[in-house]
Coordinates of C-alpha atoms in Angstrom, one line a residue:
M2 CA 10.1 -16.2 9.8
C3 CA 13.9 -14.7 11.7
G4 CA 16.2 -11.4 11.6
I5 CA 19.3 -12.7 10.0
A6 CA 22.8 -10.7 10.0
G7 CA 26.4 -10.8 8.9
R8 CA 29.6 -9.9 8.5
V9 CA 32.2 -10.5 5.5
G10 CA 35.8 -9.5 5.3
P11 CA 38.8 -9.1 7.3
H12 CA 37.2 -7.4 10.3
A13 CA 34.8 -10.5 10.7
G14 CA 35.6 -13.7 12.7
S15 CA 34.1 -12.5 15.6
S16 CA 30.7 -14.7 17.9
S17 CA 30.7 -11.9 20.5
T18 CA 30.0 -9.0 17.5
I19 CA 27.6 -11.2 15.6
K20 CA 25.6 -12.1 18.9
R21 CA 25.7 -8.3 19.8
M22 CA 23.5 -7.6 16.3
T23 CA 21.3 -10.4 16.7
D24 CA 20.6 -9.9 20.1
S25 CA 19.3 -6.4 18.9
I26 CA 16.9 -7.5 16.4
V27 CA 15.7 -10.6 19.2
H28 CA 11.7 -9.7 18.6
R29 CA 12.4 -11.1 15.1
G30 CA 13.2 -14.2 16.6
P31 CA 12.6 -15.2 20.2
D32 CA 12.4 -18.7 19.8
D33 CA 16.1 -19.9 18.7
E34 CA 19.3 -18.2 17.6
G35 CA 21.9 -20.0 15.5
F36 CA 25.6 -18.9 14.5
Y37 CA 28.3 -19.8 12.0
V38 CA 31.7 -18.0 12.5
S39 CA 35.3 -18.8 10.5
D40 CA 37.9 -16.8 9.6
G41 CA 36.7 -13.8 8.0
I42 CA 32.9 -14.3 8.1
E43 CA 30.3 -14.3 10.5
L44 CA 26.8 -15.5 10.2
G45 CA 24.1 -15.4 12.2
M46 CA 20.2 -15.3 12.7
R47 CA 17.3 -15.2 15.2
R48 CA 14.4 -17.7 14.6
L49 CA 10.8 -17.5 15.2
A50 CA 9.9 -20.8 15.0
I51 CA 6.6 -21.6 11.8
I52 CA 7.8 -25.1 10.2
D53 CA 9.8 -27.8 11.6
L54 CA 9.6 -26.8 15.0
K55 CA 12.6 -28.8 16.1
G56 CA 14.5 -29.5 12.8
G57 CA 14.8 -25.7 11.2
K58 CA 17.7 -24.5 12.8
Q59 CA 19.9 -22.1 10.9
P60 CA 22.4 -21.9 9.7
V61 CA 22.0 -24.7 7.0
S62 CA 24.8 -25.7 5.1
D63 CA 24.6 -28.4 1.9
E64 CA 26.0 -31.7 2.7
S65 CA 29.9 -30.6 2.5
G66 CA 29.9 -27.4 5.1
K67 CA 31.0 -25.3 2.0
I68 CA 27.6 -23.7 1.8
Q69 CA 26.2 -22.0 5.0
V70 CA 22.8 -19.6 4.3
V71 CA 21.0 -17.7 6.9
F72 CA 16.9 -16.8 5.9
N73 CA 14.3 -14.6 6.9
G74 CA 10.9 -15.2 5.1
E75 CA 8.7 -18.5 3.6
I76 CA 9.5 -20.4 0.9
Y77 CA 5.9 -21.4 0.5
N78 CA 6.7 -24.0 -2.3
Y79 CA 9.7 -25.5 -0.4
K80 CA 7.4 -29.2 0.0
A81 CA 7.8 -29.8 -4.1
L82 CA 11.7 -28.3 -4.1
Q83 CA 12.5 -31.1 -1.4
D84 CA 10.9 -33.6 -3.7
G85 CA 12.9 -32.5 -6.7
L86 CA 16.2 -32.2 -4.6
I87 CA 15.5 -35.8 -3.5
K88 CA 15.2 -36.9 -6.6
A89 CA 18.6 -35.3 -8.1
G90 CA 20.3 -36.9 -5.3
H91 CA 20.7 -34.9 -2.4
T92 CA 20.2 -36.2 1.6
L93 CA 18.3 -33.7 3.4
K94 CA 18.6 -33.7 7.4
S95 CA 15.3 -31.8 8.1
N96 CA 11.9 -30.7 7.2
S97 CA 12.4 -26.9 6.6
D98 CA 12.5 -24.6 3.9
T99 CA 15.8 -23.2 4.6
E100 CA 17.6 -26.3 3.7
V101 CA 16.5 -26.1 0.4
I102 CA 18.2 -23.0 -0.5
A103 CA 21.9 -24.5 0.3
H104 CA 20.7 -27.7 -2.0
L105 CA 19.1 -25.1 -4.5
Y106 CA 22.3 -22.9 -4.5
E107 CA 24.4 -25.9 -5.3
D108 CA 23.3 -27.1 -8.1
H109 CA 21.9 -24.0 -10.1
G110 CA 23.9 -21.1 -8.5
T111 CA 22.1 -18.0 -8.6
N112 CA 19.1 -18.9 -11.2
F113 CA 17.6 -20.6 -8.5
I114 CA 16.5 -17.5 -7.1
S115 CA 13.2 -18.1 -9.8
M116 CA 12.5 -21.0 -8.6
L117 CA 11.2 -19.7 -5.4
H118 CA 8.0 -18.9 -4.4
G119 CA 7.5 -16.5 -1.5
M120 CA 8.9 -13.8 1.0
F121 CA 12.6 -13.5 1.6
A122 CA 16.0 -12.3 2.7
I123 CA 18.8 -14.5 2.1
A124 CA 22.5 -14.6 2.8
I125 CA 24.3 -17.1 1.2
W126 CA 28.2 -18.0 2.3
D127 CA 29.9 -19.9 -0.9
S128 CA 33.5 -21.0 0.4
N129 CA 34.6 -22.9 -2.4
S130 CA 35.0 -19.1 -4.0
N131 CA 34.6 -17.0 -0.6
K132 CA 31.7 -15.2 -2.0
L133 CA 28.3 -13.5 0.0
I134 CA 25.3 -13.3 -1.7
L135 CA 22.7 -11.6 -0.8
I136 CA 19.4 -12.0 -2.0
R137 CA 15.5 -10.5 -1.7
D138 CA 12.2 -11.2 -2.4
R139 CA 10.3 -9.7 -5.5
F140 CA 8.4 -7.3 -4.4
G141 CA 10.0 -6.6 -1.1
K142 CA 8.4 -8.1 2.1
K143 CA 11.4 -8.6 3.9
P144 CA 14.0 -6.0 4.7
L145 CA 17.9 -5.8 4.0
F146 CA 20.3 -3.9 4.6
Y147 CA 24.3 -3.5 4.3
Q148 CA 26.8 -1.5 4.4
Q149 CA 30.6 -1.7 3.3
N150 CA 33.7 -0.4 5.7
L151 CA 37.2 0.9 5.2
T152 CA 38.7 -3.0 5.5
G153 CA 36.8 -3.6 2.3
G154 CA 34.5 -6.1 4.0
M155 CA 30.7 -6.0 4.3
D156 CA 27.9 -6.1 7.0
F157 CA 24.4 -6.6 6.4
A158 CA 20.9 -7.2 8.8
S159 CA 17.6 -7.3 8.4
E160 CA 17.3 -4.0 10.3
I161 CA 19.4 -1.2 10.2
R162 CA 19.7 -1.4 14.5
A163 CA 21.9 -4.5 13.9
L164 CA 24.8 -2.2 12.0
K165 CA 25.0 -0.6 15.1
Y166 CA 26.7 -3.2 16.8
S167 CA 29.1 -3.9 14.2
D168 CA 32.8 -2.3 14.5
S169 CA 32.4 -0.4 11.4
S170 CA 29.1 1.1 12.2
N171 CA 27.6 4.3 9.8
F172 CA 24.9 4.6 12.7
N173 CA 26.0 8.2 13.8
S174 CA 24.5 11.8 13.2
R175 CA 27.4 13.0 10.7
N176 CA 26.1 10.1 8.4
V177 CA 22.3 10.7 7.8
N178 CA 21.2 10.9 4.6
P179 CA 19.7 14.0 3.6
S180 CA 18.4 12.8 0.2
A181 CA 16.5 10.3 2.5
I182 CA 15.3 13.0 4.7
N183 CA 14.1 15.0 1.3
N184 CA 12.5 12.1 0.2
L185 CA 10.9 10.9 3.4
L186 CA 9.1 14.7 3.6
T187 CA 8.3 13.9 -0.3
F188 CA 6.6 10.8 0.1
G189 CA 6.5 9.5 3.8
Y190 CA 9.1 6.9 3.3
I191 CA 12.4 6.2 2.2
H192 CA 13.3 4.4 -0.7
S193 CA 15.5 1.4 -1.6
P194 CA 18.5 1.4 -2.3
D195 CA 19.2 4.3 0.3
S196 CA 18.7 4.3 3.8
V197 CA 18.6 7.3 6.2
F198 CA 22.7 7.3 6.7
T199 CA 24.6 7.7 3.9
G200 CA 26.6 4.7 4.4
I201 CA 24.2 1.8 4.6
K202 CA 21.8 1.0 1.7
S203 CA 18.7 -1.2 1.1
L204 CA 18.9 -4.0 -1.0
P205 CA 16.5 -3.0 -3.7
A206 CA 13.1 -5.6 -3.8
G207 CA 14.1 -8.5 -6.7
N208 CA 17.4 -7.5 -6.9
F209 CA 20.9 -9.6 -5.4
L210 CA 24.5 -8.6 -5.3
E211 CA 27.9 -10.1 -4.6
W212 CA 30.8 -9.7 -1.9
K213 CA 33.6 -11.3 -3.4
L214 CA 37.7 -10.0 -2.8
G215 CA 36.3 -7.2 -0.7
S216 CA 34.2 -5.6 -3.6
V217 CA 30.7 -5.4 -3.4
S218 CA 28.7 -5.9 -6.9
E219 CA 25.9 -3.4 -8.3
A220 CA 22.9 -4.8 -7.0
K221 CA 21.4 -6.9 -9.8
P222 CA 17.7 -7.4 -11.0
Y223 CA 16.9 -10.8 -11.0
W224 CA 12.7 -10.2 -11.8
A225 CA 10.2 -7.1 -12.0
P226 CA 6.7 -6.4 -12.4
P227 CA 5.4 -7.5 -15.7
I228 CA 3.4 -5.6 -18.0
N229 CA 1.6 -8.3 -20.3
V230 CA -0.8 -8.1 -23.8
P231 CA -3.8 -8.5 -22.6
E232 CA -5.4 -11.7 -23.1
K233 CA -8.7 -11.7 -25.2
W234 CA -10.4 -12.9 -22.1
S235 CA -14.1 -13.1 -20.8
E236 CA -15.5 -11.7 -18.1
E237 CA -15.9 -15.3 -16.6
E238 CA -12.3 -16.3 -18.1
A239 CA -10.7 -13.9 -16.3
L240 CA -13.1 -14.3 -13.4
D241 CA -12.1 -18.3 -13.3
Q242 CA -8.0 -17.0 -14.1
V243 CA -8.0 -14.9 -10.7
R244 CA -10.2 -17.2 -8.9
K245 CA -7.7 -20.5 -9.6
V246 CA -4.4 -17.9 -8.7
V247 CA -5.5 -16.4 -5.8
F248 CA -6.9 -19.5 -3.9
D249 CA -3.1 -21.5 -5.3
A250 CA -1.5 -18.3 -3.6
V251 CA -3.7 -18.5 0.0
S252 CA -3.1 -22.2 -0.1
E253 CA 0.1 -22.4 -0.3
R254 CA 0.4 -19.8 2.5
M255 CA -2.0 -21.5 4.6
V256 CA 1.4 -24.6 5.7
S257 CA 2.2 -23.9 10.1
E258 CA 2.8 -25.3 13.1
R259 CA 2.1 -22.5 14.9
A260 CA -1.6 -20.7 15.0
M261 CA -2.7 -18.9 12.4
G262 CA -5.3 -16.3 11.2
T263 CA -5.8 -13.4 9.4
F264 CA -6.4 -9.6 9.2
L265 CA -9.6 -8.6 8.7
S266 CA -11.4 -4.7 8.3
G267 CA -14.2 -5.8 5.8
G268 CA -12.5 -4.1 2.7
I269 CA -12.7 -6.2 -0.8
D270 CA -8.8 -7.7 -0.2
S271 CA -9.2 -9.0 3.8
T272 CA -12.6 -10.5 2.5
V273 CA -11.3 -12.4 0.0
V274 CA -8.3 -13.6 2.0
T275 CA -10.5 -14.4 4.9
A276 CA -12.9 -16.0 3.2
I277 CA -10.6 -18.6 1.2
A278 CA -8.5 -18.8 4.1
S279 CA -11.7 -20.3 6.1
K280 CA -12.9 -22.8 3.1
L281 CA -9.5 -24.0 3.0
H282 CA -8.9 -23.9 7.1
G283 CA -11.8 -26.3 7.9
K284 CA -12.6 -25.2 11.0
K285 CA -13.4 -21.6 12.3
I286 CA -10.1 -19.8 11.3
Q287 CA -9.1 -15.8 13.6
T288 CA -9.7 -12.6 12.8
F289 CA -8.7 -9.7 14.0
S290 CA -9.6 -5.8 13.0
I291 CA -9.4 -2.4 15.7
G292 CA -11.6 0.3 15.5
F293 CA -11.2 4.0 17.0
Q294 CA -13.9 5.5 19.5
E295 CA -14.0 8.2 16.7
K296 CA -16.6 7.1 14.4
D297 CA -14.8 8.9 11.1
Y298 CA -12.5 6.5 11.8
D299 CA -13.7 3.1 12.6
E300 CA -14.3 0.4 9.9
S301 CA -14.7 -2.6 12.7
V302 CA -18.3 -2.6 12.3
Y303 CA -18.0 -3.8 8.7
A304 CA -15.4 -6.3 9.7
E305 CA -17.4 -7.5 12.0
N306 CA -20.3 -8.1 10.1
V307 CA -18.0 -10.1 7.7
A308 CA -16.8 -12.3 9.6
K309 CA -20.2 -13.3 11.2
Y310 CA -21.6 -13.9 7.8
L311 CA -18.0 -16.1 7.2
G312 CA -18.2 -17.7 10.9
T313 CA -14.8 -17.1 11.8
D314 CA -13.9 -16.4 15.5
H315 CA -13.3 -12.7 15.5
K316 CA -11.9 -10.4 17.7
T317 CA -12.3 -6.8 17.8
L318 CA -10.3 -4.1 19.8
V319 CA -11.7 -0.5 19.8
V320 CA -9.0 1.8 21.3
N321 CA -9.0 4.9 22.4
P322 CA -5.0 4.7 22.4
N323 CA -2.7 7.2 24.1
P324 CA -1.4 9.2 21.5
V325 CA 1.7 10.4 23.3
E326 CA 2.7 6.7 23.7
I327 CA 2.0 5.6 20.6
I328 CA 4.5 7.8 18.5
Q329 CA 7.1 7.1 21.1
D330 CA 6.6 3.1 20.6
L331 CA 6.6 3.8 17.2
A332 CA 10.1 5.9 16.7
K333 CA 11.6 3.3 18.7
T334 CA 10.3 0.4 16.3
F335 CA 10.9 2.1 12.7
D336 CA 14.9 2.7 13.1
Q337 CA 15.0 5.2 10.1
P338 CA 12.1 7.9 10.2
F339 CA 8.7 6.5 8.6
A340 CA 5.7 8.9 8.0
D341 CA 3.2 7.1 7.0
S342 CA 0.7 7.4 10.1
S343 CA -1.7 4.1 9.2
A344 CA 1.7 2.6 11.2
V345 CA -0.7 3.5 14.5
P346 CA -3.2 1.2 13.8
T347 CA -1.2 -1.6 12.1
F348 CA 1.2 -1.9 14.8
I349 CA -2.2 -1.9 17.7
L350 CA -3.6 -4.7 15.5
S351 CA -0.2 -6.7 15.5
K352 CA -0.4 -6.6 19.0
L353 CA -3.9 -7.5 19.2
A354 CA -2.8 -10.4 16.9
R355 CA -0.1 -12.0 18.6
E356 CA -1.5 -12.3 22.1
N357 CA -3.4 -15.2 19.9
I358 CA -2.1 -16.8 17.1
V359 CA 1.9 -16.2 15.7
V360 CA 1.0 -16.1 11.8
S361 CA -1.4 -13.6 10.2
L362 CA -2.9 -13.6 6.5
T363 CA -3.4 -10.2 5.3
G364 CA -4.8 -8.4 1.9
D365 CA -1.6 -6.2 1.4
G366 CA -0.7 -5.7 -2.3
G367 CA -4.7 -6.2 -3.4
D368 CA -5.1 -2.2 -4.3
E369 CA -1.5 -2.3 -6.5
I370 CA -2.1 -5.6 -8.2
F371 CA -5.5 -5.4 -9.2
S372 CA -5.8 -1.3 -9.6
G373 CA -7.7 -0.7 -6.4
Y374 CA -7.1 2.5 -5.6
D375 CA -9.1 5.4 -6.4
R376 CA -6.4 7.3 -7.9
Y377 CA -6.6 4.5 -10.5
R378 CA -10.4 5.0 -11.3
L379 CA -10.0 8.3 -11.7
V380 CA -7.6 8.4 -14.4
P381 CA -10.3 9.6 -17.3
Q382 CA -11.1 12.6 -14.9
L383 CA -7.1 13.8 -14.5
D384 CA -7.4 12.8 -18.1
R385 CA -10.5 15.9 -18.1
L386 CA -8.6 18.3 -16.3
N387 CA -6.0 19.7 -19.5
S388 CA -9.3 22.1 -20.1
I389 CA -10.4 23.0 -16.6
L390 CA -6.7 23.7 -16.2
R391 CA -6.5 25.7 -19.2
I392 CA -9.4 28.0 -18.1
L393 CA -7.9 28.3 -14.4
E394 CA -4.4 29.0 -15.4
P395 CA -4.2 32.9 -15.3
F396 CA -6.0 32.4 -11.6
K397 CA -3.5 29.8 -10.4
N398 CA -2.2 32.5 -7.5
Q399 CA -5.2 33.1 -6.1
I400 CA -6.2 29.2 -5.9
S401 CA -2.8 29.0 -4.3
W402 CA -3.1 31.2 -1.6
A403 CA -6.8 30.3 -1.3
S404 CA -6.1 26.7 -0.7
K405 CA -3.2 27.6 1.7
N406 CA -5.7 29.2 4.1
S407 CA -8.7 26.4 3.5
N408 CA -9.4 23.1 5.0
S409 CA -10.7 21.5 1.8
R410 CA -8.8 19.0 0.5
K411 CA -10.6 19.4 -3.5
L412 CA -9.4 22.7 -3.3
R413 CA -5.6 22.1 -2.4
S414 CA -5.9 19.3 -4.8
L415 CA -6.9 21.7 -7.5
S416 CA -3.8 24.1 -6.3
R417 CA -1.0 21.2 -6.8
H418 CA -2.7 20.2 -10.3
I419 CA -2.7 23.7 -11.7
I420 CA 1.3 24.1 -10.1
A421 CA 1.6 20.6 -11.7
N422 CA 2.9 20.8 -15.7
K423 CA 0.1 19.6 -18.4
D424 CA 1.6 16.3 -18.1
F425 CA 0.0 13.4 -16.8
S426 CA 2.8 12.0 -15.1
S427 CA 3.6 15.6 -13.2
R428 CA -0.4 15.2 -11.8
Y429 CA 0.0 11.7 -11.0
L430 CA 3.4 12.9 -8.6
H431 CA 1.3 15.7 -6.9
T432 CA -1.2 13.1 -6.0
M433 CA 1.6 10.6 -4.7
T434 CA 3.4 13.8 -2.9
L435 CA 3.0 15.0 1.0
I436 CA 4.6 17.7 1.1
P437 CA 5.5 19.8 -2.4
L438 CA 8.4 20.8 -3.7
A439 CA 8.1 24.7 -3.5
I440 CA 7.2 23.9 0.5
R441 CA 10.2 21.6 1.1
Q442 CA 12.4 24.5 -0.6
E443 CA 11.2 26.4 2.3
L444 CA 11.6 23.4 4.8
L445 CA 14.8 22.6 4.4
N446 CA 18.2 24.4 5.1
K447 CA 20.7 25.1 2.3
E448 CA 23.4 23.9 5.0
F449 CA 21.4 20.5 5.5
I450 CA 21.1 20.1 1.7
N451 CA 22.0 21.4 -1.6
K452 CA 18.9 23.5 -2.9
D453 CA 19.5 22.0 -6.0
E454 CA 18.8 18.5 -4.9
I455 CA 15.6 19.0 -3.2
A456 CA 13.6 18.1 -6.6
K457 CA 15.1 15.0 -7.1
P458 CA 12.3 12.8 -5.6
E459 CA 10.0 14.4 -8.4
S460 CA 12.6 14.4 -10.9
D461 CA 13.4 10.4 -10.5
F462 CA 9.6 9.6 -9.7
I463 CA 9.2 11.5 -13.7
S464 CA 12.4 9.2 -14.7
L465 CA 10.4 5.9 -13.4
W466 CA 7.4 7.1 -15.3
N467 CA 8.8 8.2 -18.6
K468 CA 10.6 4.0 -18.6
L469 CA 7.5 2.6 -18.0
E470 CA 5.4 4.4 -20.4
S471 CA 8.4 3.1 -22.4
R472 CA 6.5 -0.3 -22.7
T473 CA 2.9 0.6 -22.6
S474 CA 0.8 3.3 -22.9
N475 CA -2.2 2.7 -20.3
K476 CA -2.0 4.7 -17.5
V477 CA -3.3 2.7 -15.1
E478 CA -0.6 -0.4 -15.6
I479 CA 2.1 2.4 -15.5
M480 CA 0.5 3.6 -12.1
S481 CA 0.4 -0.1 -10.7
N482 CA 3.3 -0.8 -11.7
L483 CA 4.9 2.5 -10.5
D484 CA 3.5 1.8 -7.2
I485 CA 5.0 -1.9 -7.0
L486 CA 8.6 -0.5 -7.5
T487 CA 7.6 2.5 -4.9
Y488 CA 5.4 3.0 -2.7
L489 CA 4.1 -0.9 -1.9
P490 CA 7.8 -2.3 -0.5
G491 CA 9.0 1.7 0.7
D492 CA 5.3 2.4 2.4
I493 CA 2.9 -0.4 2.9
L494 CA 5.7 -3.4 3.1
A495 CA 8.0 -1.8 5.6
K496 CA 5.4 -0.4 7.8
V497 CA 3.6 -4.3 7.9
D498 CA 7.4 -5.5 8.5
M499 CA 7.9 -3.3 11.0
T500 CA 4.8 -3.2 13.5
S501 CA 4.3 -6.8 13.2
M502 CA 8.2 -8.4 13.7
N503 CA 8.7 -6.0 16.4
N504 CA 5.7 -7.7 17.9
S505 CA 7.3 -11.4 16.9
L506 CA 4.2 -11.9 14.4
E507 CA 4.7 -13.6 11.1
T508 CA 2.6 -11.6 8.0
R509 CA 2.0 -13.1 4.7
S510 CA 0.3 -11.7 1.9
P511 CA -1.4 -14.0 -1.2
F512 CA -2.0 -11.2 -2.8
L513 CA 1.7 -10.2 -3.0
D514 CA 3.2 -13.9 -5.5
Y515 CA 4.5 -13.4 -8.6
R516 CA 1.9 -15.4 -10.2
V517 CA -0.8 -13.5 -9.1
L518 CA 0.6 -10.6 -10.8
D519 CA 1.0 -12.3 -14.2
V520 CA -2.7 -13.2 -14.1
A521 CA -4.1 -9.7 -13.1
S522 CA -1.4 -8.1 -15.8
R523 CA -3.0 -10.1 -18.5
I524 CA -6.3 -9.1 -17.8
P525 CA -8.0 -7.3 -20.2
H526 CA -8.0 -3.3 -19.6
E527 CA -11.4 -3.1 -19.9
L528 CA -12.3 -5.7 -16.5
R529 CA -9.7 -4.0 -14.3
I530 CA -12.0 -1.1 -13.7
K531 CA -15.3 -1.3 -14.8
N532 CA -18.6 0.3 -14.5
G533 CA -16.6 3.2 -12.0
K534 CA -15.9 0.2 -9.7
S535 CA -12.1 -0.9 -9.3
K536 CA -11.5 -4.0 -8.5
Y537 CA -13.6 -5.2 -10.6
L538 CA -12.9 -9.2 -11.0
L539 CA -12.1 -9.0 -7.4
R540 CA -14.7 -7.6 -6.4
K541 CA -16.8 -10.1 -8.2
L542 CA -15.0 -12.7 -6.4
A543 CA -15.6 -11.3 -2.9
C544 CA -19.4 -11.8 -3.9
E545 CA -18.9 -15.4 -4.1
F546 CA -18.6 -15.9 -0.3
V547 CA -20.4 -12.3 0.8
P548 CA -23.3 -10.0 -0.1
N549 CA -21.8 -7.7 -2.2
E550 CA -23.6 -4.9 0.6
L551 CA -21.6 -5.9 3.1
I552 CA -18.8 -4.9 0.9
D553 CA -20.1 -2.3 -1.2
R554 CA -18.7 0.5 0.4
P555 CA -16.2 3.7 0.1
K556 CA -12.6 2.5 1.0
M557 CA -11.7 4.0 4.4
G558 CA -7.9 3.3 4.4
F559 CA -6.4 2.9 7.8
A560 CA -6.5 6.1 8.6
I561 CA -6.4 7.8 12.4
P562 CA -7.9 11.3 13.4
R563 CA -4.2 13.0 13.3
A564 CA -5.3 16.6 12.9
S565 CA -6.8 16.6 15.7
W566 CA -4.3 14.9 17.6
L567 CA -2.2 17.1 16.6
R568 CA -3.9 20.2 18.1
G569 CA -5.2 18.0 21.3
P570 CA -3.1 15.2 22.9
L571 CA -0.1 15.4 20.5
K572 CA 0.0 19.5 21.0
D573 CA 2.7 20.4 23.7
V574 CA 5.2 17.6 22.2
T575 CA 5.0 18.7 18.9
Y576 CA 5.9 21.8 20.1
D577 CA 8.9 20.8 22.2
L578 CA 10.0 18.8 19.6
L579 CA 9.7 21.1 17.1
T580 CA 10.7 24.5 18.2
D581 CA 13.0 23.5 21.3
Q582 CA 16.9 24.0 20.7
T583 CA 17.5 20.6 19.8
C584 CA 16.0 20.5 16.4
I585 CA 17.2 23.8 16.2
S586 CA 20.5 23.1 16.4
R587 CA 20.2 20.0 14.4
G588 CA 20.0 22.5 11.5
W589 CA 17.9 20.7 9.0
F590 CA 14.6 22.8 9.2
N591 CA 13.9 26.1 8.8
Q592 CA 12.5 26.9 12.2
A593 CA 10.5 30.8 10.7
S594 CA 8.6 27.7 8.7
I595 CA 7.6 25.4 10.9
N596 CA 6.5 27.9 13.4
Q597 CA 3.9 29.2 10.5
I598 CA 3.2 26.0 10.3
L599 CA 2.5 25.0 13.4
K600 CA 0.5 28.8 14.0
Q601 CA -1.8 27.2 10.7
H602 CA -2.7 23.8 11.7
M603 CA -3.4 25.4 15.4
S604 CA -5.9 28.4 13.8
G605 CA -7.7 25.6 12.2
I606 CA -5.8 25.2 9.1
D607 CA -5.4 21.7 8.9
Q608 CA -1.5 21.0 8.1
D609 CA -1.2 17.8 9.6
I610 CA -0.1 16.2 6.2
L611 CA 3.3 18.9 6.7
I612 CA 3.6 18.5 10.4
W613 CA 3.5 14.2 10.9
P614 CA 6.6 13.7 8.7
L615 CA 8.3 16.7 10.3
L616 CA 7.5 14.9 14.0
M617 CA 8.2 11.7 13.2
T618 CA 11.5 12.9 11.6
E619 CA 12.3 14.7 14.7
L620 CA 11.1 12.0 17.5
W621 CA 13.1 9.3 15.3
A622 CA 16.6 11.7 15.3
R623 CA 15.6 12.1 19.4
N624 CA 15.7 7.9 20.0
W625 CA 18.2 7.2 16.8
L626 CA 20.9 10.2 17.1
D627 CA 20.6 11.9 20.8
N628 CA 20.4 8.2 22.7

């Protein structure tokens, strides 16, 4: 695992510049550094040593030295790929997965990408054709940002902050991307290919691009989530397929020369991963969970029960964090605004784990791959809403007013569905939205963003839905694929990568193996959600390791007491940040709208879902623009 950076073009060739760039991401790789600098090209990396501790240095080249590679991530099938390369006559100098990439590219060009099992952000300099290639893994586990400059060159890095140290940086307030801020307020994250800066792009998951002779190609997809025809498997046959592929995915991710453990919440996904890892590990595996003193937000007891049953070496940290300090930590960690408040416990958990291990397995992706979210399970209810909405249509104004003055989440949800049209896709969109369009139109200043552009996140969402609907009529499959393409890389994986790597911790997610998704996409629809139970087959697999009563409980997620924090320990800092002259003069938000939202929340009507993204955006701006 590493942090990588580089520059190519007439402006490149400075060892001091590339070192400044990689020094800014030393948290991603505290163990070592490496550089390749020549006329017109700079490659750099910071290494977190996991495999081949002595020999796995980067950059790595082919035998001729004409192909240079820097790489962030892990190639889990590198041993098998090594064997094939040796049989083909290659001489390998190390036992690292990075060297495999150089030789595979030498033999197969960019077609080699499909051979990789793993998570990766790769940069390849091919001096034979003066070409730089950037590649991002299928699901977007590893980030990769790039910018083109006026000289025709290009810079890239694992994190935006590293681009600040390039001579051609777009890292200033004049280049803040209004569309990205709008997208953040809509969904809580900024979706690829956008970044918070107009001149900086994020390479989308499952894509690669090429720079050659001053020109950057469009990002090209090499993979997309499959929509397969369901197999005619019996329940036992389907369970057997799931069992085999998940075991294999966990097994591949157990290779490490550093201490390893798992994140354990006690839910289905982390329980399956931990149980299989324990079985394969051969001795007590270390597991980690956190809890809050507020019982409504504490699931540590469930993790402890599972850990006790599985016999793991478990550590629980029950926290009472200082909210002011933790949001400051997050604002420094995330180099673009991020509004998923579950980043708070994820950051704390990563810090706890890193005190004991260097590599952690996680259950990320289980919900998207195996239809685990409640919104998938409730598709029949959403389908039946049409008849109810027709009856309530004449009363939509009254219901809208009541929802704005109530803490009832059900009433607010009903109001959103009434406002949405009768298309299922629009109703699903409303379940995924943080700040609805009507409120954003009031919140965002017209001097900051054109009013006609404010609805773009919704129109892009519906366009992607329609594209997926042209391939399948199954709504759960559409929802799952849409989440894999947007919410998973933009929110879940960005959160885990930034919080874990800030603590120099590598996280591996067995469910985010394209072979697992391939099997899951062929499960008969009636076995994905059965008897009202989501993740039906994964749930059955979990029950092969632990009693059903340990995991048969409502899904909690990684929630925090956000509403009470904003009325209590975060009240003063929230008012200071969102109502002072600095925020007003920035000109992004309508101050009257912010004041009204704050007034409602402090009066007891929860508006934390609106306040949190505004607060984290302004706090980001103070850290990354004003400072």
